JSON list of C-alpha atoms in Angstrom, two decimals:
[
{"chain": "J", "resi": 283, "resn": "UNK", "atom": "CA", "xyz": [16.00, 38.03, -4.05]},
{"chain": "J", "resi": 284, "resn": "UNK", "atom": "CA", "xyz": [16.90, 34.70, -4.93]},
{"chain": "J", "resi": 285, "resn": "UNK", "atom": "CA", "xyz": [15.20, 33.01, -2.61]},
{"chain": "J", "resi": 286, "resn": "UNK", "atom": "CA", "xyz": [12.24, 35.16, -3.91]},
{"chain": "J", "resi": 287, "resn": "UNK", "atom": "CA", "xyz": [12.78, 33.63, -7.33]},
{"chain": "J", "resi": 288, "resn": "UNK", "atom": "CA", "xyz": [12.93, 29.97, -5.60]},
{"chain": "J", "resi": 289, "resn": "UNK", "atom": "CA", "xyz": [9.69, 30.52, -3.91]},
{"chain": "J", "resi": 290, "resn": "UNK", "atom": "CA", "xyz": [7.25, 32.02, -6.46]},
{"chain": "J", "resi": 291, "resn": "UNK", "atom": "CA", "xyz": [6.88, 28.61, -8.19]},
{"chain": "J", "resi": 292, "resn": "UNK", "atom": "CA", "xyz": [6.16, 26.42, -5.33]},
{"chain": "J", "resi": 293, "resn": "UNK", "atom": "CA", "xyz": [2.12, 27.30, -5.05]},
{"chain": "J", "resi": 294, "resn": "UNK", "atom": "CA", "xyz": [1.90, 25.99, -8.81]},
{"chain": "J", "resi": 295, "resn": "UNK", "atom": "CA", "xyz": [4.12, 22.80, -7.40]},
{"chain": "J", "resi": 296, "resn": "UNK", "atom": "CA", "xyz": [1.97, 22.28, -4.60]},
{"chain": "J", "resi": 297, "resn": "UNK", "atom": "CA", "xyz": [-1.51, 22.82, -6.82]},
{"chain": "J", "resi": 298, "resn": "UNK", "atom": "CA", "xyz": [-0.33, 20.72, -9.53]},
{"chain": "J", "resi": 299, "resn": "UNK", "atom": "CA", "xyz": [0.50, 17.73, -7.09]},
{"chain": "J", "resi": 300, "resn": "UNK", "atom": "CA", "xyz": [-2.84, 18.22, -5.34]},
{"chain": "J", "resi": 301, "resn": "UNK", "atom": "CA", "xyz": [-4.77, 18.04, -8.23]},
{"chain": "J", "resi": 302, "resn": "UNK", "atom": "CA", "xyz": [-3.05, 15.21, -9.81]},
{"chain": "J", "resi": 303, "resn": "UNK", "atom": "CA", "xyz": [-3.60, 13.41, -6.47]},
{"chain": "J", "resi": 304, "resn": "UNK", "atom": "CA", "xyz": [-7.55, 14.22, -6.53]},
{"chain": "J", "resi": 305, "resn": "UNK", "atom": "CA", "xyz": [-7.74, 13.32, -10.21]},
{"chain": "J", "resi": 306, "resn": "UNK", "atom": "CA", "xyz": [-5.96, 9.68, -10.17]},
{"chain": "J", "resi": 307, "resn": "UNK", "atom": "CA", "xyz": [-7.66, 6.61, -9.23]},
{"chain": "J", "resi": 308, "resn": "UNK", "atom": "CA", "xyz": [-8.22, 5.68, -5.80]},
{"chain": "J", "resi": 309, "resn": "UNK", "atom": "CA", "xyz": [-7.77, 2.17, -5.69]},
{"chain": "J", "resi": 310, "resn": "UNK", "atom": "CA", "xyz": [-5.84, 0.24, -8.34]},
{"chain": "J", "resi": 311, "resn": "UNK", "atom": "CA", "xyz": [-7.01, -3.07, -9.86]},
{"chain": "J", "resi": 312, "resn": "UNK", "atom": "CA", "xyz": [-5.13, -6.34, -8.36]},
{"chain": "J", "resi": 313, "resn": "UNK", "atom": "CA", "xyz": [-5.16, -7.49, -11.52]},
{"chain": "J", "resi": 314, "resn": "UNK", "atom": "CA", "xyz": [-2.84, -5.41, -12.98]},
{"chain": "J", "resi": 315, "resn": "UNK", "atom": "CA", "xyz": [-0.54, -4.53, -10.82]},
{"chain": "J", "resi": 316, "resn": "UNK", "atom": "CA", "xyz": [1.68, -1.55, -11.57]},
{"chain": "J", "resi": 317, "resn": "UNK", "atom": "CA", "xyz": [4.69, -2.26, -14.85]},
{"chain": "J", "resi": 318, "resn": "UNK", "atom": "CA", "xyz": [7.58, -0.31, -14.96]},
{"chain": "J", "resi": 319, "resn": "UNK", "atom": "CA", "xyz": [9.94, -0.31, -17.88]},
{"chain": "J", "resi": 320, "resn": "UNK", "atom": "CA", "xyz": [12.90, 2.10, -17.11]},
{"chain": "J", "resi": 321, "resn": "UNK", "atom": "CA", "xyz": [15.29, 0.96, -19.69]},
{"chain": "J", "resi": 322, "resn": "UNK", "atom": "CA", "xyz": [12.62, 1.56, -22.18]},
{"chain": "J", "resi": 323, "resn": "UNK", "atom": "CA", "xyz": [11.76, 5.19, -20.73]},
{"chain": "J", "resi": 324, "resn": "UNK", "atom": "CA", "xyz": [15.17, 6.01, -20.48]},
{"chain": "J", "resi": 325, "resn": "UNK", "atom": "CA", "xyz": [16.30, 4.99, -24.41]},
{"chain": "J", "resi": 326, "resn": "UNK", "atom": "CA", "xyz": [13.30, 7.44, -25.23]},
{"chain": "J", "resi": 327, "resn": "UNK", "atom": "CA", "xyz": [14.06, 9.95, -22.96]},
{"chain": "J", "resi": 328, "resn": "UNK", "atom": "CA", "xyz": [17.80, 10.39, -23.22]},
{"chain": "J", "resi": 329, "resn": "UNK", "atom": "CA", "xyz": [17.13, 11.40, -27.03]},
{"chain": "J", "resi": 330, "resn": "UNK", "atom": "CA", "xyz": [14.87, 13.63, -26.17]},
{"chain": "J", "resi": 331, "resn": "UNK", "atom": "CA", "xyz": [17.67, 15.46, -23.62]},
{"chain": "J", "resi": 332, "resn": "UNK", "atom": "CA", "xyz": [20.15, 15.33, -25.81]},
{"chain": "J", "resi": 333, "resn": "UNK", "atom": "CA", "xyz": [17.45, 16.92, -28.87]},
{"chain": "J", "resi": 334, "resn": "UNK", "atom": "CA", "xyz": [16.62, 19.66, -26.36]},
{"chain": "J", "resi": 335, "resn": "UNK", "atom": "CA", "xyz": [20.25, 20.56, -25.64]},
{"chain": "J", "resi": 336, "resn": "UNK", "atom": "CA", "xyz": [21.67, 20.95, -28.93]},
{"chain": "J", "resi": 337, "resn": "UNK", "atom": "CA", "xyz": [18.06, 23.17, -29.67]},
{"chain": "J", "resi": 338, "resn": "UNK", "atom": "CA", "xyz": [19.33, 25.16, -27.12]},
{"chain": "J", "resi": 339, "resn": "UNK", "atom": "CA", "xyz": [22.47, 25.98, -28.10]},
{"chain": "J", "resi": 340, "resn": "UNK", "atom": "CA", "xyz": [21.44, 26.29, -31.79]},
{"chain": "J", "resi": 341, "resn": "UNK", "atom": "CA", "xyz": [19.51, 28.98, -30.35]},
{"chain": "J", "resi": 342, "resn": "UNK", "atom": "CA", "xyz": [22.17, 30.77, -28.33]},
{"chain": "J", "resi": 343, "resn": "UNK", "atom": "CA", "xyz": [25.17, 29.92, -29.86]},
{"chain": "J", "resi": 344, "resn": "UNK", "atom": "CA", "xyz": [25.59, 32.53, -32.22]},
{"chain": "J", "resi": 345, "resn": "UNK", "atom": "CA", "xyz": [25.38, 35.43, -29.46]},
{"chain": "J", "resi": 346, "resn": "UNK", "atom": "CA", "xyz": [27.34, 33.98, -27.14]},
{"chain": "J", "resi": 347, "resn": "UNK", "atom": "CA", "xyz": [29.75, 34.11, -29.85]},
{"chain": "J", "resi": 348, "resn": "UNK", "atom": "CA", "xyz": [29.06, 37.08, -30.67]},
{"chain": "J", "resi": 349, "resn": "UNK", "atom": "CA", "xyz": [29.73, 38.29, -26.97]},
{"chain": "J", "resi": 350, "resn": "UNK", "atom": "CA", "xyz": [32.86, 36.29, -27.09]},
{"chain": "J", "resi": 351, "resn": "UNK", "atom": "CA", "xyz": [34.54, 37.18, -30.33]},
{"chain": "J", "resi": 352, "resn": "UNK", "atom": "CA", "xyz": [33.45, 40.92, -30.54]},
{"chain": "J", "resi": 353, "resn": "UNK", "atom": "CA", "xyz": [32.04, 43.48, -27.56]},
{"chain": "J", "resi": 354, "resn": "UNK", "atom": "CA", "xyz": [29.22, 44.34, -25.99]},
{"chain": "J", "resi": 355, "resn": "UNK", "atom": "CA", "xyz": [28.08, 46.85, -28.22]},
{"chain": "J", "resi": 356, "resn": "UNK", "atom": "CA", "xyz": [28.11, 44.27, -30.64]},
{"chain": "J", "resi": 357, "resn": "UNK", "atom": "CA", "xyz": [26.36, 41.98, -28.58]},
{"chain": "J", "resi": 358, "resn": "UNK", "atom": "CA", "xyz": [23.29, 44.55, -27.87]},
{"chain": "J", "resi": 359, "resn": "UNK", "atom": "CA", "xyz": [22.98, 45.10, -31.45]},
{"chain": "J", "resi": 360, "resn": "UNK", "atom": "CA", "xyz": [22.51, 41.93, -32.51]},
{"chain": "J", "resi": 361, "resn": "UNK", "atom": "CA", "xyz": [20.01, 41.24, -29.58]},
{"chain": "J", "resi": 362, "resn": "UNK", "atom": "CA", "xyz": [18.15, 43.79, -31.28]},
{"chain": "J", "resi": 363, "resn": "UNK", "atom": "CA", "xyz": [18.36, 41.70, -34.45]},
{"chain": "J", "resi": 364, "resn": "UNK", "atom": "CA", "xyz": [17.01, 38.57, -32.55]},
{"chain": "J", "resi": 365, "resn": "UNK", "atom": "CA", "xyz": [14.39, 40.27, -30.73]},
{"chain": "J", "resi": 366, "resn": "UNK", "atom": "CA", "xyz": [12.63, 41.71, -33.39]},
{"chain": "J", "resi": 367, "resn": "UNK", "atom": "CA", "xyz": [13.01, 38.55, -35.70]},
{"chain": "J", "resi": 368, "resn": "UNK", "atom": "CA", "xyz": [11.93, 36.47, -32.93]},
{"chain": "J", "resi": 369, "resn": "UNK", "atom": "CA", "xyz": [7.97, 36.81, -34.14]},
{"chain": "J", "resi": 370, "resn": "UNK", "atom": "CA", "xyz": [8.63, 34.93, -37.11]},
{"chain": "J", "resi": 371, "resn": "UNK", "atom": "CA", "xyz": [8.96, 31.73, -35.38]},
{"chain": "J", "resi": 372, "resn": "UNK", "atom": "CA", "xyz": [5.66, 32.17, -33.81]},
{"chain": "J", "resi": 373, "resn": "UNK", "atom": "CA", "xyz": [3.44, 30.26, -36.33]},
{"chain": "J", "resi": 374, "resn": "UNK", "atom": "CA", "xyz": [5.84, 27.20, -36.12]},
{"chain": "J", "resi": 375, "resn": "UNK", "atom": "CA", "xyz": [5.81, 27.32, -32.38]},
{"chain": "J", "resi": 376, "resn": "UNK", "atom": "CA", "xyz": [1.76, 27.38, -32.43]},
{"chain": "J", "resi": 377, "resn": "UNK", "atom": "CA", "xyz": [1.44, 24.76, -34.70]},
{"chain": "J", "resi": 378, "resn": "UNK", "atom": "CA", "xyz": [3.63, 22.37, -33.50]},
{"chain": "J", "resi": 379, "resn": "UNK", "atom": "CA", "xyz": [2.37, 22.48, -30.02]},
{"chain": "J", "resi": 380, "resn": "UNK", "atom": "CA", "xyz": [-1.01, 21.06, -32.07]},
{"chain": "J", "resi": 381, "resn": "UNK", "atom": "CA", "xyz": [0.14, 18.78, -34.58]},
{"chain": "J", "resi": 382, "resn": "UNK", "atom": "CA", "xyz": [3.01, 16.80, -32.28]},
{"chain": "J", "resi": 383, "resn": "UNK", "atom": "CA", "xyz": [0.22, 15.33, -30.70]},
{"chain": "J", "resi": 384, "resn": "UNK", "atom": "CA", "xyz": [-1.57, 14.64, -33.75]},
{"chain": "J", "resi": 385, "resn": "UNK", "atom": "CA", "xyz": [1.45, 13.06, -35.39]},
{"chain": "J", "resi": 386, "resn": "UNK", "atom": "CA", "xyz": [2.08, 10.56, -32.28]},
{"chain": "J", "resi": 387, "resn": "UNK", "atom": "CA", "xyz": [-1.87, 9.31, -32.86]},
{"chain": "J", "resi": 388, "resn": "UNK", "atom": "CA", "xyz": [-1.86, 8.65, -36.51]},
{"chain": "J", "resi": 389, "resn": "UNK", "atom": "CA", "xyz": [1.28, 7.02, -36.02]},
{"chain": "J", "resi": 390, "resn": "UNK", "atom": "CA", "xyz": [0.26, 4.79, -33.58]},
{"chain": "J", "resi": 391, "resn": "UNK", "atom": "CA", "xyz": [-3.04, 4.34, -35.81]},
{"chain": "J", "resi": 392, "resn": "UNK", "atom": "CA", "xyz": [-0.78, 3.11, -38.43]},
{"chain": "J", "resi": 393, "resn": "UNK", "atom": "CA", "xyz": [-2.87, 5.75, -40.42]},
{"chain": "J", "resi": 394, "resn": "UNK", "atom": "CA", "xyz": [0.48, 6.16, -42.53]},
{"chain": "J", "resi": 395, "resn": "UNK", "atom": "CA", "xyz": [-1.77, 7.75, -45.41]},
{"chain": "J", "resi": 396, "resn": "UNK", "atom": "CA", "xyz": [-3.71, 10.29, -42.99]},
{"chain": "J", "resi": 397, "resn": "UNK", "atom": "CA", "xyz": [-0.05, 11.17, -41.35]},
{"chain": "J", "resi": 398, "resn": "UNK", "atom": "CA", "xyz": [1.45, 11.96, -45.08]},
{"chain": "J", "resi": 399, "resn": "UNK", "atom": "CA", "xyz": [-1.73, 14.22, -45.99]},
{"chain": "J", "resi": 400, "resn": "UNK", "atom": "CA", "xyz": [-1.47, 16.10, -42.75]},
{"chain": "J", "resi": 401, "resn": "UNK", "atom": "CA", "xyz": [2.19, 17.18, -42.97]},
{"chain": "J", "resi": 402, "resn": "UNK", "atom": "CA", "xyz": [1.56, 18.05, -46.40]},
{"chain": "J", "resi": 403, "resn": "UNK", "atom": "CA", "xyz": [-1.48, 20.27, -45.66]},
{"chain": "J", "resi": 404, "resn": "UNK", "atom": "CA", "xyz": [0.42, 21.37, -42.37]},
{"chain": "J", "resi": 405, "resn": "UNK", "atom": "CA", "xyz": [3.72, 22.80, -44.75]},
{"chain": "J", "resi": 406, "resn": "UNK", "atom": "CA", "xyz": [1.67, 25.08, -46.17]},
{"chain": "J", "resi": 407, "resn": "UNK", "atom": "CA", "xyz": [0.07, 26.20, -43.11]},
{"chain": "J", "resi": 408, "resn": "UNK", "atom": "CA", "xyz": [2.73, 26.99, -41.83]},
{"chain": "J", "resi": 409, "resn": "UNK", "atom": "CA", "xyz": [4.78, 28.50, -44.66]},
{"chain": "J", "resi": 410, "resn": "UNK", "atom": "CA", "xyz": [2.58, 31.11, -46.19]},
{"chain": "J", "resi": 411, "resn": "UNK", "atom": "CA", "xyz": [1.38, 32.72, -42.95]},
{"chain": "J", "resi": 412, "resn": "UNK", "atom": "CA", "xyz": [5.28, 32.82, -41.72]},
{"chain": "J", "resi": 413, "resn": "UNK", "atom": "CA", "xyz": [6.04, 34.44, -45.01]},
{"chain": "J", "resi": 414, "resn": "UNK", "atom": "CA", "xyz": [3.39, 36.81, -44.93]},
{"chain": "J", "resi": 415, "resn": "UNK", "atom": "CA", "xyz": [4.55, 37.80, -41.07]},
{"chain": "J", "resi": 416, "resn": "UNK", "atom": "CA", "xyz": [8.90, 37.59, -42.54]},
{"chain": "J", "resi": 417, "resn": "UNK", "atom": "CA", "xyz": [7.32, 40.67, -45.13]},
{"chain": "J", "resi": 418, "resn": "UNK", "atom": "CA", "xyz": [5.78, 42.65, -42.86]},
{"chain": "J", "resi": 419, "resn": "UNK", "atom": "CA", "xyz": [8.63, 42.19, -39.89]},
{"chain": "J", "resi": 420, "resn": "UNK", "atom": "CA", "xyz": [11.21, 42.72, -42.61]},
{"chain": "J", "resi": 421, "resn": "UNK", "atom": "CA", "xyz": [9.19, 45.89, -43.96]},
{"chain": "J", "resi": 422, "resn": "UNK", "atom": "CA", "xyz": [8.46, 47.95, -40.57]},
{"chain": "J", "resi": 423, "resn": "UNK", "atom": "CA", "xyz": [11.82, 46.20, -38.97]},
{"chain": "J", "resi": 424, "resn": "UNK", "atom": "CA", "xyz": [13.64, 49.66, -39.63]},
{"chain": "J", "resi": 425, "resn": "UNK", "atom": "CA", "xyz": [11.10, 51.50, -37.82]},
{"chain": "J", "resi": 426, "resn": "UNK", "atom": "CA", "xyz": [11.47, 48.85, -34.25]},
{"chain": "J", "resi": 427, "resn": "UNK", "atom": "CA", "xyz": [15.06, 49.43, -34.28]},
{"chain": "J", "resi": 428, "resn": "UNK", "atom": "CA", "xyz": [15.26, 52.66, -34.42]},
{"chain": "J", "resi": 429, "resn": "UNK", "atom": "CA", "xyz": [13.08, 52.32, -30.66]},
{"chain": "J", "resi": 430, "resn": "UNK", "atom": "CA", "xyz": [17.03, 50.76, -29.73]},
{"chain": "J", "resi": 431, "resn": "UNK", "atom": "CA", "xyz": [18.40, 53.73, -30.37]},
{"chain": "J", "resi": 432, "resn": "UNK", "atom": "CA", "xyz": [19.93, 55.43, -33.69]},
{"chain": "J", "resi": 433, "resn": "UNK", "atom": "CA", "xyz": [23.13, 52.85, -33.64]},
{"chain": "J", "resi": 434, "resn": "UNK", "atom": "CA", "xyz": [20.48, 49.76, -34.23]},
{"chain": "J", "resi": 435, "resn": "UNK", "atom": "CA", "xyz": [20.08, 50.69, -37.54]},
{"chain": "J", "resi": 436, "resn": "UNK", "atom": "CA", "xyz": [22.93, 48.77, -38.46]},
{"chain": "J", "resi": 437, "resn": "UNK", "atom": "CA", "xyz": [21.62, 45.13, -37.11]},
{"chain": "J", "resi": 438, "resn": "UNK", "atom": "CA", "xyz": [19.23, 45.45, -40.06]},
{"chain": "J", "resi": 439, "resn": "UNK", "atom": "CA", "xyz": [21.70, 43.36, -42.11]},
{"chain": "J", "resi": 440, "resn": "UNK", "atom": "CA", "xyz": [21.70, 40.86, -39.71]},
{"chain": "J", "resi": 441, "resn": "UNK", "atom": "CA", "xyz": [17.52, 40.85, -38.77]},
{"chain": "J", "resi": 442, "resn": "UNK", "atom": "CA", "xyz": [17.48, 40.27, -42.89]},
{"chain": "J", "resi": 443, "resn": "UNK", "atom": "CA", "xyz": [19.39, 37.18, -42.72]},
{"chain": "J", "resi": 444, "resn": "UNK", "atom": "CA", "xyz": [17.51, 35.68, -39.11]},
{"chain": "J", "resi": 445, "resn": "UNK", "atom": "CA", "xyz": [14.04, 36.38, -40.59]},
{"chain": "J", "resi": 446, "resn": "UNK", "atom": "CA", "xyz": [15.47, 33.94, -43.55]},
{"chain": "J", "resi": 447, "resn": "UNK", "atom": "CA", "xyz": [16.61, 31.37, -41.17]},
{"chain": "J", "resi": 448, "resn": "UNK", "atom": "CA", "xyz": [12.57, 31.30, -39.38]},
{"chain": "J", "resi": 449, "resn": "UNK", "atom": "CA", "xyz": [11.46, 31.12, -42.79]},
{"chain": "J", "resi": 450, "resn": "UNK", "atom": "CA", "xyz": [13.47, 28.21, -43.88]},
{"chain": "J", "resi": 451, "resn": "UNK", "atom": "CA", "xyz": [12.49, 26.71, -40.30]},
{"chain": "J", "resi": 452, "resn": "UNK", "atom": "CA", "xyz": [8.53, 27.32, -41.63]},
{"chain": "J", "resi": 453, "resn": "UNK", "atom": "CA", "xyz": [9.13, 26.10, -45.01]},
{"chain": "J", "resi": 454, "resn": "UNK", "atom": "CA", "xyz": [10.83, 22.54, -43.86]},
{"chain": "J", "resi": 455, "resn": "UNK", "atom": "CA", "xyz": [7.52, 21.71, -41.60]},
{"chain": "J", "resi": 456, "resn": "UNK", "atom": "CA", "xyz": [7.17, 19.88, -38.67]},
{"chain": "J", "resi": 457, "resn": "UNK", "atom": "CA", "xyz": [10.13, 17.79, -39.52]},
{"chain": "J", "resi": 458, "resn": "UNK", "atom": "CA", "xyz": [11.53, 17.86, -35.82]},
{"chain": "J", "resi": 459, "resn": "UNK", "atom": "CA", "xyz": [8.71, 16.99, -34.09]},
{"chain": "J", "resi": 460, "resn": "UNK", "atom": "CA", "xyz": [7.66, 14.31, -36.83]},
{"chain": "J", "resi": 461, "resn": "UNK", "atom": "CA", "xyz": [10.69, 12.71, -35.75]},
{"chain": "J", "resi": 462, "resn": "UNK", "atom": "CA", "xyz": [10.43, 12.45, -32.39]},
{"chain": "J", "resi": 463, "resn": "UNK", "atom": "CA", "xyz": [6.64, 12.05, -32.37]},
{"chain": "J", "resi": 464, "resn": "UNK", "atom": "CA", "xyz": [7.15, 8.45, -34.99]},
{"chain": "J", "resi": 465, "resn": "UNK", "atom": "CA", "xyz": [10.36, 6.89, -33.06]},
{"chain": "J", "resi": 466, "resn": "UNK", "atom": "CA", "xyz": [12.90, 8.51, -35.08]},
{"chain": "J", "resi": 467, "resn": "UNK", "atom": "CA", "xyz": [14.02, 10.52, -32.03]},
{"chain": "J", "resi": 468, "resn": "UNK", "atom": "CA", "xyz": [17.29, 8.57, -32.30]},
{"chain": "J", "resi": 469, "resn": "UNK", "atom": "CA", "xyz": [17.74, 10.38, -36.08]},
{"chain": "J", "resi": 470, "resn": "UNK", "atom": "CA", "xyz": [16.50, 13.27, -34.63]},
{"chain": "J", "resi": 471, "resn": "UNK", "atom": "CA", "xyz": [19.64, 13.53, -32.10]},
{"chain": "J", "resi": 472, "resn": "UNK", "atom": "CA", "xyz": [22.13, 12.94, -34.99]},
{"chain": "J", "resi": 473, "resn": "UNK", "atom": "CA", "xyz": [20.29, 15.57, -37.16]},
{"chain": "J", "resi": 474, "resn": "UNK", "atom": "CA", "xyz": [20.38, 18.15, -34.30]},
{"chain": "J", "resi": 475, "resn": "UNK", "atom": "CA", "xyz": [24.00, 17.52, -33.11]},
{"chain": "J", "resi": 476, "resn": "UNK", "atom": "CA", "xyz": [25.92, 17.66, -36.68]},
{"chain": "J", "resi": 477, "resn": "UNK", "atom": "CA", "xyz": [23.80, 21.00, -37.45]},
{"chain": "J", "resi": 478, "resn": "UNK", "atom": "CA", "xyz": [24.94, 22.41, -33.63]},
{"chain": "J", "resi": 479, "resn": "UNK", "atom": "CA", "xyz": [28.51, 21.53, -34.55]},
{"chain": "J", "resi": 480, "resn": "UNK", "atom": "CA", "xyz": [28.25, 23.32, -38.03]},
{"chain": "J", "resi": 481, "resn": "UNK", "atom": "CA", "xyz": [26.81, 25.84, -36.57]},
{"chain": "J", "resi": 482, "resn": "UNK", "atom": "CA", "xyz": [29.43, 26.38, -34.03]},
{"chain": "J", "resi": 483, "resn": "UNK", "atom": "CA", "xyz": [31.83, 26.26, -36.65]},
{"chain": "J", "resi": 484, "resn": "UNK", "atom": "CA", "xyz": [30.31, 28.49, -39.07]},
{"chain": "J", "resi": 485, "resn": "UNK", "atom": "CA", "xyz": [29.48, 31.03, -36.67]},
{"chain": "J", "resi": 486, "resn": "UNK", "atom": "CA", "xyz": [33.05, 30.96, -35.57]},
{"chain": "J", "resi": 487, "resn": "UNK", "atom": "CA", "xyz": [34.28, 31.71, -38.96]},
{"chain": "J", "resi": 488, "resn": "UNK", "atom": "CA", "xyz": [31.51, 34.25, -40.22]},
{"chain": "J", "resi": 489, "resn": "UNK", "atom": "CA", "xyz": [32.01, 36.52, -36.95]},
{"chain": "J", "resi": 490, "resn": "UNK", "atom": "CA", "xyz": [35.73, 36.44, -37.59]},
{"chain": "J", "resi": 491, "resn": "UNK", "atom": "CA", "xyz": [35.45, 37.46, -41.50]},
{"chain": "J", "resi": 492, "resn": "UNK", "atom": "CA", "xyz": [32.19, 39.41, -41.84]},
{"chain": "J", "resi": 493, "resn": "UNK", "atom": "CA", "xyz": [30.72, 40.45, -37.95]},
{"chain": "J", "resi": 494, "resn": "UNK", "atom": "CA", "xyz": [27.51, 40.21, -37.17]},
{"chain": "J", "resi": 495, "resn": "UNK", "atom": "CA", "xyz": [26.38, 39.61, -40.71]},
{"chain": "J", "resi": 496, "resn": "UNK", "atom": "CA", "xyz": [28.26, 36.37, -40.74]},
{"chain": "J", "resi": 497, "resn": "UNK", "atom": "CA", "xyz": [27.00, 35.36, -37.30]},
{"chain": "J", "resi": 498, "resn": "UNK", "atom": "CA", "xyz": [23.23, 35.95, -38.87]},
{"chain": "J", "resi": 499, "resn": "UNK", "atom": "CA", "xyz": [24.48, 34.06, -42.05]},
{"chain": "J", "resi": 500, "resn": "UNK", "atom": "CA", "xyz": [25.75, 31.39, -40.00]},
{"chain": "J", "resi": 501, "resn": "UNK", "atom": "CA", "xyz": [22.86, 30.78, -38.47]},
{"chain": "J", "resi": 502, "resn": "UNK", "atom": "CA", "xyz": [20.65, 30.77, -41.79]},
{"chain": "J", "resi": 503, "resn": "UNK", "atom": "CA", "xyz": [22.79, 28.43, -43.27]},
{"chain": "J", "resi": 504, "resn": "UNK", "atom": "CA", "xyz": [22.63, 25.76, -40.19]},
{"chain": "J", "resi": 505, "resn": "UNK", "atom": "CA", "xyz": [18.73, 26.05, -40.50]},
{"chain": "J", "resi": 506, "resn": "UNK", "atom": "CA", "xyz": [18.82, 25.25, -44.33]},
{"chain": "J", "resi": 507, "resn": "UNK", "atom": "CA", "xyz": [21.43, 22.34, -43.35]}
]
């Protein structure tokens, strides 16, 4: 079976390198040869690594915790809470995957004007329609967890308190990917890693005083941090 796993993505591998092959230039121009600047590459790129870590754990750290510090039981029920939150985030996720790009062009445009009026206009696009979808999740979210089981009726607490933490998410913008996308990445790492260690910490201490409500509280107040 795992070899199974290992195998299945090896046709996209192979397709993606044949294409890319087919699709660059044939013959390069002698004059100008190839110009590699690793040191460069790897001052952007280490950022980035270290931003997509620490998103990680903000991301898992609170059930892990959760799995650590309490049981299973505990664990499954706040699962619950995370899975049926989880369509909050949606709207952010869509709309950063199209304005990252955008952000990176005006930047380099020096179109410092255009850039201000488009995360402006972007906030609200992507508050209001994350609020609209928090209401209606937080409305029928009763209804999904009792598909769980009977017992999930108690992560509604915690599903309360997660929805809150996409919608502060929403209501801050684009801020991450501004960052990274206008050579703040560096900021970017220290904004990421003090939040993951207050997070850690906060979950810690919520779990240990309140359960799963302070694990979901924990995590609302790292997102408003």
């Amino acid at each position: 079976r795992p070899a199974m796993f290992g195998a299945v993505p090896l046709p996209i591998v192979l397709i993606q390198r044949t294409t890319f092959q087919y699709r660059r230039p044939r013959k390069s121009s002698p004059d100008s040869p190839p110009q590699f600047e690793t040191t460069r590459w790897l001052r952007v790129a280490l950022p980035l690594l270290l931003v997509t870590g620490f998103t990680t754990l903000l991301r898992k750290t609170d059930l892990l915790l959760v799995g650590w510090m309490l049981d299973m039981r505990a664990t499954g029920i706040y699962q619950a809470a995370i899975t049926v939150s989880a369509p909050v985030s949606f709207v952010l996720s869509a709309v950063n995957a199209v304005a990252a790009p955008r952000f990176a062009r005006l930047y380099a445009e020096d179109e410092k004007t255009k850039l201000q009026r488009y995360v402006n206009v972007l906030a609200h696009w992507l508050f209001w329609p994350t609020a609209g979808v928090a209401l209606l999740i937080a409305f029928v979210s009763p209804f999904f967890l009792t598909l769980f089981g009977s017992e999930f009726s108690s992560a509604w607490g915690p599903l309360l308190l997660l929805i809150l933490s996409h919608l502060v998410n929403a209501g801050s913008g684009s801020v991450g990917y501004l960052l990274n996308m206008t050579g703040r990445h560096a900021d970017s790492v220290w904004v990421y890693g003090l939040t993951t260690a207050l997070h850690f910490g906060l979950t810690v201490l919520g779990i240990h005083f309140v359960g799963l409500l302070g694990a979901a509280a924990a995590t609302a107040a790292s997102a408003l941090f």
